mmCIF file of C-alpha atoms in Angstrom:
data_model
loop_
_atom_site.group_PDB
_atom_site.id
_atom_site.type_symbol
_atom_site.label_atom_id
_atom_site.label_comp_id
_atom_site.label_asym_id
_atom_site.label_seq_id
_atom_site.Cartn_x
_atom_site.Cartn_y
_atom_site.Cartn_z
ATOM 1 C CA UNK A 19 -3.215 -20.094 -2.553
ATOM 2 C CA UNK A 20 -0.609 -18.901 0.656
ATOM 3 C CA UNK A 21 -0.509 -15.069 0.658
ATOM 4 C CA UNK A 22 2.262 -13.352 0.937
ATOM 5 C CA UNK A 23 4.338 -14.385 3.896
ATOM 6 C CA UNK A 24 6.626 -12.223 6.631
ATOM 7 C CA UNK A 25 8.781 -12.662 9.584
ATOM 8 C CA UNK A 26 8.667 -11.761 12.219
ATOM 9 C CA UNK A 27 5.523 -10.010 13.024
ATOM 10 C CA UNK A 28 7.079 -7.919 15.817
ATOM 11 C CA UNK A 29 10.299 -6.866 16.753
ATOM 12 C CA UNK A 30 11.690 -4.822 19.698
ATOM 13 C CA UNK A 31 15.220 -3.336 19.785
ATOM 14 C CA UNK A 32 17.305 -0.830 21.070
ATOM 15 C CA UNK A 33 18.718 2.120 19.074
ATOM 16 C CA UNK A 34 22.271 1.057 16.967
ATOM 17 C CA UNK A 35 21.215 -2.672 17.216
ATOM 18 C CA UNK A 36 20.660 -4.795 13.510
ATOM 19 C CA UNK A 37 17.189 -6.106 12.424
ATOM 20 C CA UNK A 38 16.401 -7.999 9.477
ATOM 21 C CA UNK A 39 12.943 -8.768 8.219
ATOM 22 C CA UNK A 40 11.783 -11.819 5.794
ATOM 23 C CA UNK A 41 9.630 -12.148 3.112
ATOM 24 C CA UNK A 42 7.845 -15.033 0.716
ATOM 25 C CA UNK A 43 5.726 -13.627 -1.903
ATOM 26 C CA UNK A 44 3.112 -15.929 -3.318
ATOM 27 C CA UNK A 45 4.458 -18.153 -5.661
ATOM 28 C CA UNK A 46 5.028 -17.472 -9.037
ATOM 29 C CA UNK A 47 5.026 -13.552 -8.539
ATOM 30 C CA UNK A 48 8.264 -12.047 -9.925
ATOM 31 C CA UNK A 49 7.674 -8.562 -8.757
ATOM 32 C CA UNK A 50 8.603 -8.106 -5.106
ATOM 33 C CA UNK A 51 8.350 -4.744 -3.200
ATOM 34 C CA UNK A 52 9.493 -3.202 0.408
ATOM 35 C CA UNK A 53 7.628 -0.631 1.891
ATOM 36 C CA UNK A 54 7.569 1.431 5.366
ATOM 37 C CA UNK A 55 4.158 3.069 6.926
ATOM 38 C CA UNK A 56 4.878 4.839 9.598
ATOM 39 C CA UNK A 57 2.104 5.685 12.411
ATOM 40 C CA UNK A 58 -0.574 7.749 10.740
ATOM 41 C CA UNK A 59 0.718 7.790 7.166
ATOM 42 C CA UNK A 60 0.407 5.358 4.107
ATOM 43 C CA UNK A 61 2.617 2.948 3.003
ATOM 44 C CA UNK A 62 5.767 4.062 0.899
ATOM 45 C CA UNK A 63 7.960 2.510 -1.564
ATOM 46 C CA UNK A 64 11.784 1.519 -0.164
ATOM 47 C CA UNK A 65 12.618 -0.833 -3.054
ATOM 48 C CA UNK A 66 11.113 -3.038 -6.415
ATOM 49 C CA UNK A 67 12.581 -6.619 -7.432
ATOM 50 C CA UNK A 68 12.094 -7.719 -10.605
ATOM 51 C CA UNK A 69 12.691 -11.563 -9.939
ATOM 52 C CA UNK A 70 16.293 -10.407 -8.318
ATOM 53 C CA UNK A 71 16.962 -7.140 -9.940
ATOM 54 C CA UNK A 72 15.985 -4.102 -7.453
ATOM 55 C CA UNK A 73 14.729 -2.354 -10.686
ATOM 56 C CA UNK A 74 14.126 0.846 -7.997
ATOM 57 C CA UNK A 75 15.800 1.796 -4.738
ATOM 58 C CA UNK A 76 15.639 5.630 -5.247
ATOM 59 C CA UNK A 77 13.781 5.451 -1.889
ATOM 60 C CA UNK A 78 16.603 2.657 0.222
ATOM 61 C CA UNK A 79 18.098 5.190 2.409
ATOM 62 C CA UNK A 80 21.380 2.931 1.541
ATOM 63 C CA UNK A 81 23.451 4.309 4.439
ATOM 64 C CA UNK A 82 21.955 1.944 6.929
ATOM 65 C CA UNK A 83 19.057 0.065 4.959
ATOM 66 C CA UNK A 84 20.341 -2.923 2.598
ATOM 67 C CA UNK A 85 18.014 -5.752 0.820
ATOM 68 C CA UNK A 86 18.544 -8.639 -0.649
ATOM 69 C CA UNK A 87 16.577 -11.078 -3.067
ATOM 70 C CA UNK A 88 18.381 -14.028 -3.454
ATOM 71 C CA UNK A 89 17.217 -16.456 -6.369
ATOM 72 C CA UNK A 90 14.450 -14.107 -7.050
ATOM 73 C CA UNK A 91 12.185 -15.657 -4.571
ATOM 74 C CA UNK A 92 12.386 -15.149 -0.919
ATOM 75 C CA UNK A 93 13.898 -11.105 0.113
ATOM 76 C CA UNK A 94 15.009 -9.900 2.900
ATOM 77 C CA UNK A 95 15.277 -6.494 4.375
ATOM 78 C CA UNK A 96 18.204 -4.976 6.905
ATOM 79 C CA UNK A 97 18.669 -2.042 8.986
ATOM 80 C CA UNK A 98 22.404 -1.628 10.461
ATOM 81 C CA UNK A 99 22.246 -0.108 12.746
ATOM 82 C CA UNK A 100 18.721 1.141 13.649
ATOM 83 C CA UNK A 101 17.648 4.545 14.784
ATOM 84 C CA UNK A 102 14.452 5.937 16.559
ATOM 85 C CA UNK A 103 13.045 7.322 13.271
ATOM 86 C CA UNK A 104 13.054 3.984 11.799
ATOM 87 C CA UNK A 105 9.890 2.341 14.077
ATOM 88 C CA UNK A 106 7.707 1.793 11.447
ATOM 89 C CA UNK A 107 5.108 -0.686 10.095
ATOM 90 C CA UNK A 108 7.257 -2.984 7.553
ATOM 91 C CA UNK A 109 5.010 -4.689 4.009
ATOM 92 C CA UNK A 110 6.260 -6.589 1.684
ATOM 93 C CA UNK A 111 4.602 -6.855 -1.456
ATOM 94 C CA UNK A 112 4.350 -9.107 -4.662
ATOM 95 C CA UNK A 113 2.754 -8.924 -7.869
ATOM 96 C CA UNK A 114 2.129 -10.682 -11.332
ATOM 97 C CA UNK A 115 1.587 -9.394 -14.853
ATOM 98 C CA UNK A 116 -2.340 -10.091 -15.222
ATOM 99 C CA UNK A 117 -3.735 -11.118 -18.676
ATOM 100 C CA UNK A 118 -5.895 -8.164 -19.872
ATOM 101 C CA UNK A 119 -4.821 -6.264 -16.817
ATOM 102 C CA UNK A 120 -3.228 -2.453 -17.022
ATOM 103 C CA UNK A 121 -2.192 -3.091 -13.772
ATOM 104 C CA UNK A 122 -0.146 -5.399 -11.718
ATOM 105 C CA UNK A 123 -2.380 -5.900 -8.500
ATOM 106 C CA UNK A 124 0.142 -5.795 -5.790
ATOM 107 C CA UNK A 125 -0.283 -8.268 -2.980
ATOM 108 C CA UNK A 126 0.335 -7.339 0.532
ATOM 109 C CA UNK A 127 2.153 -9.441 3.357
ATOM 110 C CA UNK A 128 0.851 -9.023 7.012
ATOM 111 C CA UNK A 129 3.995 -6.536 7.735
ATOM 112 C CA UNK A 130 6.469 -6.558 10.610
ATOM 113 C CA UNK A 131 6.060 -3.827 13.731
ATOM 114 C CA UNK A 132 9.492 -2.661 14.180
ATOM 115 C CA UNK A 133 10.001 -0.564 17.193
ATOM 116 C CA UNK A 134 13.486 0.967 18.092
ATOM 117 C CA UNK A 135 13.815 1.851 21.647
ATOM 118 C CA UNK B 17 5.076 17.204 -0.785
ATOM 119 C CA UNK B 18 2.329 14.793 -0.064
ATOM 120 C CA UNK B 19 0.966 14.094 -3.458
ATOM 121 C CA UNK B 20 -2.382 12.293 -3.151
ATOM 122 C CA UNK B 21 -4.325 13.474 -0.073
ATOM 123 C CA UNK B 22 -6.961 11.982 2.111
ATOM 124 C CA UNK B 23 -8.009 14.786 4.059
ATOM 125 C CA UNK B 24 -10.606 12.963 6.204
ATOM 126 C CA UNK B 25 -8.686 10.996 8.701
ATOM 127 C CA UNK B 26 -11.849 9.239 9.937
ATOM 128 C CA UNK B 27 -15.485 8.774 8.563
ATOM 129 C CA UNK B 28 -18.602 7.328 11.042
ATOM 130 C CA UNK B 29 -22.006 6.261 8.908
ATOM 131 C CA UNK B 30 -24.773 4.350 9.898
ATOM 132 C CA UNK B 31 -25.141 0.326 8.390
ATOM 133 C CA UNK B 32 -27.238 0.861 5.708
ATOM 134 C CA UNK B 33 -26.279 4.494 4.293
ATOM 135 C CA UNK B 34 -23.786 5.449 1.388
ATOM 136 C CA UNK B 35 -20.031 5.605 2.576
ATOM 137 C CA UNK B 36 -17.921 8.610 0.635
ATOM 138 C CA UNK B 37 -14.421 8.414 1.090
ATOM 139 C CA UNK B 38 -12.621 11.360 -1.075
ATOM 140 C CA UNK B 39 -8.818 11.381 -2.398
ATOM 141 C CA UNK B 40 -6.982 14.593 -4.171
ATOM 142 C CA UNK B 41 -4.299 14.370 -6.232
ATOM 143 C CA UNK B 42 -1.386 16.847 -7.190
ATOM 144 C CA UNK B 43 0.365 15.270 -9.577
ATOM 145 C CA UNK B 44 -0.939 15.657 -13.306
ATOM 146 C CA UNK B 45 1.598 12.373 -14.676
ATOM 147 C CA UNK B 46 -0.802 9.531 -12.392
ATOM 148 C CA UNK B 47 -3.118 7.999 -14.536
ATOM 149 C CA UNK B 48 -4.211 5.052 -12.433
ATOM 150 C CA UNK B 49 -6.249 5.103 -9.222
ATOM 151 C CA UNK B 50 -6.449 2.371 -6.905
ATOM 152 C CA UNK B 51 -8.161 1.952 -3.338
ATOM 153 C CA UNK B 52 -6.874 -0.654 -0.811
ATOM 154 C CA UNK B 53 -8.797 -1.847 2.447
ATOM 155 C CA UNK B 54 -6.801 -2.212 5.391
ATOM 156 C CA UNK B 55 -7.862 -4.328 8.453
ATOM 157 C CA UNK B 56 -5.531 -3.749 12.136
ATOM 158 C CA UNK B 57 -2.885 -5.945 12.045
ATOM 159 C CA UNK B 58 -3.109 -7.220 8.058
ATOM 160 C CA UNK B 59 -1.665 -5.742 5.072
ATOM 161 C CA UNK B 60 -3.748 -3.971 2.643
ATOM 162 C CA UNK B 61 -5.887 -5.599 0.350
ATOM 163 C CA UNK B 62 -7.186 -4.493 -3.450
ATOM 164 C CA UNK B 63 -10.115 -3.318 -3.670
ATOM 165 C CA UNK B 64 -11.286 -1.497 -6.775
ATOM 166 C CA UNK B 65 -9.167 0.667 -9.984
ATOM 167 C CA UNK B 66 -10.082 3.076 -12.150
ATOM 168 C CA UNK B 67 -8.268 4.605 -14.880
ATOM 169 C CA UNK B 68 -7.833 7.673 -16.279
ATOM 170 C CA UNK B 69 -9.758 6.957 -19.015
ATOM 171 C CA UNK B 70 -12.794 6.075 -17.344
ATOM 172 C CA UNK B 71 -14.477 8.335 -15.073
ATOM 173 C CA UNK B 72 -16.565 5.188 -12.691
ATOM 174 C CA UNK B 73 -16.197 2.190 -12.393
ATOM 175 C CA UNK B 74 -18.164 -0.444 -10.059
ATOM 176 C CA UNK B 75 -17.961 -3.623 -8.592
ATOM 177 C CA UNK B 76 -20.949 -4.633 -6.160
ATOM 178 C CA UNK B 77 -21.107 -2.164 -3.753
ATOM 179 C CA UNK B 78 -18.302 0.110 -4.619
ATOM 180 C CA UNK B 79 -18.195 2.328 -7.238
ATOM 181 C CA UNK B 80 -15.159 4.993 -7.502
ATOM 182 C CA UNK B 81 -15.469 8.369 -9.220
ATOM 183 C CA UNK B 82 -12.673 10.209 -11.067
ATOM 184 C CA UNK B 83 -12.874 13.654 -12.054
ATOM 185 C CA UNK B 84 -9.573 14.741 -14.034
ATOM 186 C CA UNK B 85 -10.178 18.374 -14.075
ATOM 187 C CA UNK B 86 -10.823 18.678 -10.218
ATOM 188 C CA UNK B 87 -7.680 15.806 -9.389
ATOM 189 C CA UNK B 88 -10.439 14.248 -7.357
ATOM 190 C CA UNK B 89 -11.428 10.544 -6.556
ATOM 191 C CA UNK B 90 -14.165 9.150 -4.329
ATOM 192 C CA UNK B 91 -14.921 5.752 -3.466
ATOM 193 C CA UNK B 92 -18.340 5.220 -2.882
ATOM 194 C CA UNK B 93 -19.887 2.108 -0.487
ATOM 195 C CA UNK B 94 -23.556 1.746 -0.541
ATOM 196 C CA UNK B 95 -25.343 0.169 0.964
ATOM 197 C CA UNK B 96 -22.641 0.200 3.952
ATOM 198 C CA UNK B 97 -21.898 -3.463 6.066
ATOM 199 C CA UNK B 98 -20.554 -3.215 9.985
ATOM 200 C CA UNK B 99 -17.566 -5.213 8.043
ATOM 201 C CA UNK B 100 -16.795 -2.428 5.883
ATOM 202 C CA UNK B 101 -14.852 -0.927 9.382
ATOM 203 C CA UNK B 102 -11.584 -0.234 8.129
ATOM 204 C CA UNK B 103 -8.584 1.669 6.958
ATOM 205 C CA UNK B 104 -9.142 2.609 3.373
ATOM 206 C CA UNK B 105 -5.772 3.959 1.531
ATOM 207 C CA UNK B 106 -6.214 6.136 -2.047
ATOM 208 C CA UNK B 107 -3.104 5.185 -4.369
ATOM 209 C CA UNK B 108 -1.958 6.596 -7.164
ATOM 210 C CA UNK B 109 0.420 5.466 -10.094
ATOM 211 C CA UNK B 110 1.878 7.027 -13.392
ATOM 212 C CA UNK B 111 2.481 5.071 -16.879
ATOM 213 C CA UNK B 112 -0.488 2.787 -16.115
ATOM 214 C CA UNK B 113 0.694 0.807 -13.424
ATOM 215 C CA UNK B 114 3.861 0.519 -14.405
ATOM 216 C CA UNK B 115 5.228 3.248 -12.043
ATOM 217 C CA UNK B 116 5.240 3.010 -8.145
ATOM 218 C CA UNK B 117 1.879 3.414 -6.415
ATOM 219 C CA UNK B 118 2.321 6.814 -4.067
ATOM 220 C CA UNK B 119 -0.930 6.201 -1.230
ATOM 221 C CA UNK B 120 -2.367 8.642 0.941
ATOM 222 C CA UNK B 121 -2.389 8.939 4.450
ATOM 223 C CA UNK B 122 -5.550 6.870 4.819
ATOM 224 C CA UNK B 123 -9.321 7.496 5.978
ATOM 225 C CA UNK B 124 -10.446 5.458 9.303
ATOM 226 C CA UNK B 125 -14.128 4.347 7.879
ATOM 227 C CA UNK B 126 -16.815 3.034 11.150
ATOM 228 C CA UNK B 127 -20.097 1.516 10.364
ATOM 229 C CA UNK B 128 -22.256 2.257 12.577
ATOM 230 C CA UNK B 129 -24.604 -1.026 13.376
#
């Protein structure tokens, strides 16, 4: 079974410039999440999907972050325009209800290394 | 407010010997512990649960501890594997997984060979 998938791994720009980052969660998962980990911390919650309802965005600073999950597959994630503050590690998560499980195990993508220059 | 806490940023033990990591908690509404493994340059990975019901729980080699009164976790690795070298997160949810997961800021775990 593919994991969860994200482009691209790395990106370099310069402060004010756009970035958008990609994401296919493993098939069949209708739960999608965004998170940013920033250098030294643990990852934190930007935005839920359930299939392509963002269910919570309380943490989307919506002034210059915007996502989008089209279809309720495949999301993507923009910053317009970027600042310092937001170089970051960027996951993407998905998840399943599990039979007999409390929990839905979350499933993490590779993440993409943003740096803003 | 950083509401679960891993106050160790990094952990050295010798292959062989028990690994403690140790998580606190603030927040009284989380009712569902989680620990995730995190290798450089990979996302985290599941690793083991407990609920608040339960106070241990095990699976092979690790076994995490909850004690409610104290808002204290530890995840426990014994014995410890050179490939047990990682990042290990503590997370946290409310409403039985049904809520975000908040994580700590992680514990930087080196087996020594």
């Amino acid at each position: 079974e593919a994991g969860v998938v994200q482009s691209p791994r790395y990106k370099i720009i310069e402060k004010k410039q756009p970035v958008a980052f990609w994401c296919n969660p493993i098939s069949g998962h209708n739960t999608l999440y965004w998170y940013r980990q920033n250098l030294g911390q643990g990852p934190e919650l930007l935005i839920r999907y359930e299939n392509e309802e963002a269910v919570d965005d309380s943490q989307l600073p919506k002034d210059r972050f915007s996502a989008e999950r089209l279809k309720g597959v495949d999301s993507t994630l923009k910053i317009q325009p970027a600042e310092l503050g937001d170089s970051a590690v960027y996951l993407c998560a998905s998840s399943s209800p599990s039979k007999g499980s409390m929990l839905n195990e979350q499933f993490f993508g590779p993440g993409t290394r943003l740096t803003v220059l | 407010d950083q509401q679960v806490k891993q106050n160790s940023p990094s952990l050295s033990v010798q292959e062989g010997r028990i690994s403690i990591l140790n998580c606190d908690y603030t927040n009284s509404m989380f009712d569902y512990f989680l620990w995730y493994k995190k290798y450089p340059a990979e996302g985290p990975t599941f690793l083991i649960s407990i609920s608040s019901i339960k106070d241990k729980n095990e699976d092979g080699r690790f076994t995490v501890f909850l004690n409610k009164s104290a808002k204290h976790l530890s995840l426990h690795i014994v014995p410890s594997q050179p490939g047990d070298s990682a990042v290990y997160f503590c997370a946290a949810t409310a409403n039985f997984g049904n809520e975000k997961l908040t994580f700590g800021t992680g514990t930087r775990l080196t087996i020594i060979p």
